[in-house]
CSV table of C-alpha atoms in Angstrom, one decimal:
chain,number,residue,atom,x,y,z
A,256,UNK,CA,-7.1,3.9,12.4
A,257,UNK,CA,-3.9,5.6,11.0
A,258,UNK,CA,-1.0,6.9,13.5
A,259,UNK,CA,-1.5,10.7,12.3
A,260,UNK,CA,-4.5,10.7,13.0
A,261,UNK,CA,-4.3,9.6,16.6
A,262,UNK,CA,-2.7,12.5,17.7
A,263,UNK,CA,-3.4,16.5,18.5
A,264,UNK,CA,-1.0,18.8,17.1
A,265,UNK,CA,0.3,22.0,17.8
A,266,UNK,CA,-1.0,25.5,16.6
A,267,UNK,CA,1.5,25.2,13.7
A,268,UNK,CA,0.5,21.6,13.0
A,269,UNK,CA,3.7,19.7,14.9
A,270,UNK,CA,4.4,17.3,17.4
A,271,UNK,CA,7.4,16.5,18.7
A,272,UNK,CA,9.0,13.7,18.3
A,273,UNK,CA,11.7,11.5,20.3
A,274,UNK,CA,13.7,9.6,18.5
A,275,UNK,CA,15.9,6.9,20.3
A,276,UNK,CA,18.0,4.7,20.2
A,277,UNK,CA,15.8,1.0,20.2
A,278,UNK,CA,18.4,-0.9,21.7
A,279,UNK,CA,20.3,1.7,24.5
A,280,UNK,CA,17.3,4.0,24.5
A,281,UNK,CA,19.8,6.8,24.4
A,282,UNK,CA,17.7,10.1,23.0
A,283,UNK,CA,19.2,10.9,19.9
A,284,UNK,CA,17.6,13.8,18.3
A,285,UNK,CA,14.0,15.7,18.7
A,286,UNK,CA,11.9,16.2,15.8
A,287,UNK,CA,8.7,18.1,14.8
A,288,UNK,CA,6.3,16.3,12.2
A,289,UNK,CA,3.3,17.6,10.6
A,290,UNK,CA,1.1,14.8,10.0
A,291,UNK,CA,1.9,14.1,6.7
A,292,UNK,CA,5.6,13.7,8.4
A,293,UNK,CA,3.8,11.3,10.5
A,294,UNK,CA,2.2,9.4,8.3
A,295,UNK,CA,4.8,8.9,5.7
A,296,UNK,CA,7.4,7.6,8.7
A,297,UNK,CA,4.7,5.1,9.9
A,298,UNK,CA,3.9,3.9,6.1
A,299,UNK,CA,7.5,3.4,5.1
A,300,UNK,CA,9.0,2.3,8.5
A,301,UNK,CA,11.6,5.1,7.8
A,302,UNK,CA,11.7,8.5,9.9
A,303,UNK,CA,10.3,11.3,7.8
A,304,UNK,CA,10.1,15.2,8.9
A,305,UNK,CA,8.9,18.3,7.2
A,306,UNK,CA,12.2,20.6,6.5
A,307,UNK,CA,10.5,24.0,6.8
A,308,UNK,CA,13.8,25.1,4.8
A,309,UNK,CA,13.4,23.2,2.0
A,310,UNK,CA,9.7,23.3,2.2
A,311,UNK,CA,9.2,19.5,1.6
A,312,UNK,CA,8.6,16.3,3.0
A,313,UNK,CA,12.4,13.9,3.7
A,314,UNK,CA,13.8,11.1,4.9
A,315,UNK,CA,15.8,11.7,7.4
A,316,UNK,CA,19.4,11.1,6.2
A,317,UNK,CA,18.4,11.7,2.5
A,318,UNK,CA,21.7,13.6,1.7
A,319,UNK,CA,23.5,11.8,4.5
A,320,UNK,CA,22.4,8.1,3.9
A,321,UNK,CA,22.1,8.0,8.0
A,322,UNK,CA,18.4,6.5,7.8
A,323,UNK,CA,16.4,5.8,11.4
A,324,UNK,CA,14.5,2.5,10.5
A,325,UNK,CA,11.6,2.5,12.6
A,326,UNK,CA,11.0,-0.1,15.5
A,327,UNK,CA,8.9,1.0,18.0
A,328,UNK,CA,5.9,4.1,17.8
A,329,UNK,CA,4.8,5.2,21.3
A,330,UNK,CA,2.5,7.7,21.7
A,331,UNK,CA,2.1,10.1,25.2
A,332,UNK,CA,-0.9,10.2,27.7
A,333,UNK,CA,-2.1,13.7,26.0
A,334,UNK,CA,-1.8,12.1,22.4
A,335,UNK,CA,0.1,15.1,21.6
A,336,UNK,CA,4.1,13.7,21.7
A,337,UNK,CA,5.9,10.7,20.0
A,338,UNK,CA,8.9,8.9,21.2
A,339,UNK,CA,10.0,6.7,18.6
A,340,UNK,CA,12.8,3.7,18.8
A,341,UNK,CA,14.7,3.6,16.1
A,342,UNK,CA,17.8,1.7,14.1
A,343,UNK,CA,20.0,4.6,13.6
A,344,UNK,CA,22.5,3.8,10.5
A,345,UNK,CA,25.7,5.8,11.4
A,346,UNK,CA,24.6,9.0,13.3
A,347,UNK,CA,21.8,11.1,14.1
A,348,UNK,CA,23.4,14.7,14.2
A,349,UNK,CA,24.7,16.3,11.0
A,350,UNK,CA,27.8,17.9,13.4
A,351,UNK,CA,29.4,14.2,13.4
A,352,UNK,CA,27.9,13.0,16.1
A,353,UNK,CA,26.2,9.5,16.9
A,354,UNK,CA,23.5,11.5,18.9
A,355,UNK,CA,22.3,15.5,18.9
A,356,UNK,CA,22.9,15.3,22.4
A,357,UNK,CA,26.8,15.1,22.7
A,358,UNK,CA,27.3,18.5,25.1
A,359,UNK,CA,26.6,18.4,29.1
A,360,UNK,CA,26.0,21.2,30.7
A,361,UNK,CA,29.0,21.5,33.5
A,362,UNK,CA,27.6,23.7,36.3
A,363,UNK,CA,30.8,24.2,37.7
A,364,UNK,CA,32.2,26.0,35.0
A,365,UNK,CA,28.8,27.1,32.8
A,366,UNK,CA,30.2,25.2,30.0
A,367,UNK,CA,29.1,22.8,27.8
A,368,UNK,CA,31.3,19.7,27.2
A,369,UNK,CA,31.6,17.8,24.4
A,370,UNK,CA,31.4,14.5,26.0
A,371,UNK,CA,30.7,12.0,22.6
A,372,UNK,CA,33.4,11.3,20.0
A,373,UNK,CA,33.0,12.4,16.3
A,374,UNK,CA,31.9,9.6,14.5
A,375,UNK,CA,32.4,11.2,10.9
A,376,UNK,CA,33.4,14.8,9.2
A,377,UNK,CA,30.4,16.5,7.9
A,378,UNK,CA,32.6,18.7,5.1
A,379,UNK,CA,33.0,15.3,4.0
A,380,UNK,CA,29.4,13.9,4.1
A,381,UNK,CA,27.9,16.7,3.4
A,382,UNK,CA,29.7,17.9,-0.1
A,383,UNK,CA,28.0,20.9,-2.2
A,384,UNK,CA,27.0,18.3,-4.9
A,385,UNK,CA,26.5,21.7,-7.6
B,207,UNK,CA,27.3,30.8,31.7
B,208,UNK,CA,23.9,29.7,33.3
B,209,UNK,CA,22.5,27.5,31.4
B,210,UNK,CA,19.3,29.0,30.7
B,211,UNK,CA,21.6,32.2,28.9
B,212,UNK,CA,23.4,29.2,26.3
B,213,UNK,CA,19.7,28.4,25.2
B,214,UNK,CA,17.5,29.7,21.6
B,215,UNK,CA,14.0,29.7,22.7
B,216,UNK,CA,11.3,29.3,20.5
B,217,UNK,CA,9.1,32.1,19.6
B,218,UNK,CA,6.6,31.4,22.8
B,219,UNK,CA,9.8,31.3,24.7
B,220,UNK,CA,9.7,27.4,25.4
B,221,UNK,CA,12.3,25.1,24.4
B,222,UNK,CA,11.6,21.2,24.5
B,223,UNK,CA,13.1,19.2,26.9
B,224,UNK,CA,13.2,15.3,26.5
B,225,UNK,CA,13.1,13.9,30.2
B,226,UNK,CA,14.6,10.0,30.7
B,227,UNK,CA,15.5,8.2,32.9
B,228,UNK,CA,19.1,8.3,34.3
B,229,UNK,CA,19.4,4.4,34.6
B,230,UNK,CA,17.8,2.7,31.6
B,231,UNK,CA,17.6,6.2,29.3
B,232,UNK,CA,14.3,5.4,28.7
B,233,UNK,CA,12.1,8.4,27.8
B,234,UNK,CA,9.7,9.4,30.7
B,235,UNK,CA,8.1,12.7,29.4
B,236,UNK,CA,8.5,15.7,27.1
B,237,UNK,CA,8.7,18.8,29.1
B,238,UNK,CA,8.2,23.1,27.6
B,239,UNK,CA,10.4,25.3,30.0
B,240,UNK,CA,10.7,28.5,29.6
B,241,UNK,CA,13.8,30.1,30.4
B,242,UNK,CA,12.7,30.6,34.5
B,243,UNK,CA,12.1,26.8,34.3
B,244,UNK,CA,15.3,26.2,33.0
B,245,UNK,CA,16.8,28.0,35.3
B,246,UNK,CA,14.9,27.0,38.4
B,247,UNK,CA,15.9,23.4,36.9
B,248,UNK,CA,19.8,24.0,36.6
B,249,UNK,CA,19.6,25.8,40.0
B,250,UNK,CA,17.5,23.0,42.8
B,251,UNK,CA,19.2,20.0,40.8
B,252,UNK,CA,14.9,19.0,40.6
B,253,UNK,CA,13.3,19.1,37.2
B,254,UNK,CA,10.7,22.6,36.9
B,255,UNK,CA,8.0,23.2,34.3
B,256,UNK,CA,6.2,26.4,33.7
B,257,UNK,CA,2.4,25.4,33.4
B,258,UNK,CA,0.2,27.7,31.7
B,259,UNK,CA,-3.0,26.4,33.4
B,260,UNK,CA,-2.0,27.9,36.0
B,261,UNK,CA,0.5,30.1,35.3
B,262,UNK,CA,3.1,29.6,37.1
B,263,UNK,CA,6.5,27.7,37.6
B,264,UNK,CA,6.4,24.6,39.6
B,265,UNK,CA,8.3,22.1,40.2
B,266,UNK,CA,7.7,18.7,38.5
B,267,UNK,CA,5.8,16.6,41.1
B,268,UNK,CA,5.0,19.5,43.5
B,269,UNK,CA,1.0,17.3,44.5
B,270,UNK,CA,2.3,13.9,43.6
B,271,UNK,CA,5.6,14.2,45.5
B,272,UNK,CA,6.6,12.1,42.2
B,273,UNK,CA,9.8,14.3,41.7
B,274,UNK,CA,12.4,14.0,39.1
B,275,UNK,CA,16.2,14.3,40.2
B,276,UNK,CA,18.3,15.7,37.6
B,277,UNK,CA,21.4,13.8,37.2
B,278,UNK,CA,22.6,15.0,33.8
B,279,UNK,CA,21.3,17.7,31.8
B,280,UNK,CA,22.6,17.8,27.4
B,281,UNK,CA,22.2,20.5,25.3
B,282,UNK,CA,21.4,20.1,21.2
B,283,UNK,CA,23.7,20.7,18.5
B,284,UNK,CA,21.3,23.4,17.7
B,285,UNK,CA,21.1,24.8,21.5
B,286,UNK,CA,17.6,24.4,21.5
B,287,UNK,CA,16.6,21.4,22.8
B,288,UNK,CA,17.4,19.7,25.9
B,289,UNK,CA,17.7,15.9,27.2
B,290,UNK,CA,17.8,15.7,30.7
B,291,UNK,CA,18.6,12.6,32.8
B,292,UNK,CA,16.8,12.2,36.0
B,293,UNK,CA,16.2,9.5,39.0
B,294,UNK,CA,12.3,9.5,38.7
B,295,UNK,CA,10.7,9.0,42.0
B,296,UNK,CA,7.5,7.0,41.7
B,297,UNK,CA,6.5,8.0,38.0
B,298,UNK,CA,6.5,10.5,35.6
B,299,UNK,CA,3.0,10.5,34.3
B,300,UNK,CA,0.1,11.8,35.7
B,301,UNK,CA,-2.1,8.7,34.7
B,302,UNK,CA,-0.2,6.1,37.1
B,303,UNK,CA,2.7,5.1,34.9
B,304,UNK,CA,6.4,5.5,35.1
B,305,UNK,CA,6.3,7.0,31.4
B,306,UNK,CA,4.5,9.3,29.6
B,307,UNK,CA,4.9,6.9,26.7
B,308,UNK,CA,2.7,4.0,27.7
B,309,UNK,CA,0.8,3.5,24.4
B,310,UNK,CA,2.3,1.6,21.4
B,311,UNK,CA,1.2,2.2,18.2
B,312,UNK,CA,0.3,-1.1,16.9
B,313,UNK,CA,0.2,-1.2,12.6
B,314,UNK,CA,-1.6,-3.9,12.1
B,315,UNK,CA,-5.0,-2.8,14.1
B,316,UNK,CA,-4.4,1.5,14.3
B,317,UNK,CA,-4.9,1.0,17.9
B,318,UNK,CA,-2.7,1.9,20.7
B,319,UNK,CA,-1.9,-0.7,23.2
B,320,UNK,CA,-1.0,-0.5,26.2
B,321,UNK,CA,2.2,-2.2,27.1
B,322,UNK,CA,2.9,-1.3,30.5
B,323,UNK,CA,1.9,-1.4,34.1
B,324,UNK,CA,0.0,1.0,35.9
B,325,UNK,CA,2.3,2.0,38.7
B,326,UNK,CA,-0.3,4.4,40.7
B,327,UNK,CA,-3.9,5.2,41.3
B,328,UNK,CA,-4.2,9.1,39.8
B,329,UNK,CA,-7.7,9.1,42.0
B,330,UNK,CA,-5.6,8.5,44.9
B,331,UNK,CA,-2.4,10.6,44.5
B,332,UNK,CA,-4.1,13.8,43.1
B,333,UNK,CA,-7.4,14.0,45.5
B,334,UNK,CA,-8.8,16.9,45.8
B,335,UNK,CA,-7.5,18.8,48.5
B,336,UNK,CA,-10.4,21.9,49.1
């Protein structure tokens, strides 16, 4: 059965997907996927997301070239979320970090400390093209 | 500032939280936390969730004893999700597996293959107490 047909979607038609590094298992980003995004991800072997702001299905990394090649897809016990192991090209986060989870909560100070190096400059990568 | 005040919650008042193994980084479970659950998790150092079915905040592992001790809490770039590294006691999944993501999608057969060992017997752990 196609993967998209095996899942239970929320009342808006999405399942959350943990995208993580296939080598280190580091969590990279959490995506919400509709059935089309799940189907396209499974078919093409590259993570796709439905961008509500653009109203269409997009290859993750379409603009930046920072794509995520699927290695394995796991379904949780309840069939309502995914964990997708990927080979990440360059970086997952549009802010220039390898993972979107680059800030650690510091309970002593109550602040979010940046604990990763910036890999690229978003201003360079996301240049306006028009 | 308390962690719960740093986050952007969805229209139902939740943030998704990736719970993962602090040692191996393996994803274990995805929880939806309201502000109270976030606050209690940060304060106590143990993952708490709001169980809608019971209408109350619960320590994860309250019934089974399979608690999750918080090691680090990371906030994503948009401030609307968490990644929490934990020391998992016994297993995260109520079905008896260490991780809820114990089934891998097999694109050849279209089936979900169980790829992990069952660690405990749910029938024993979740005995009816009344």
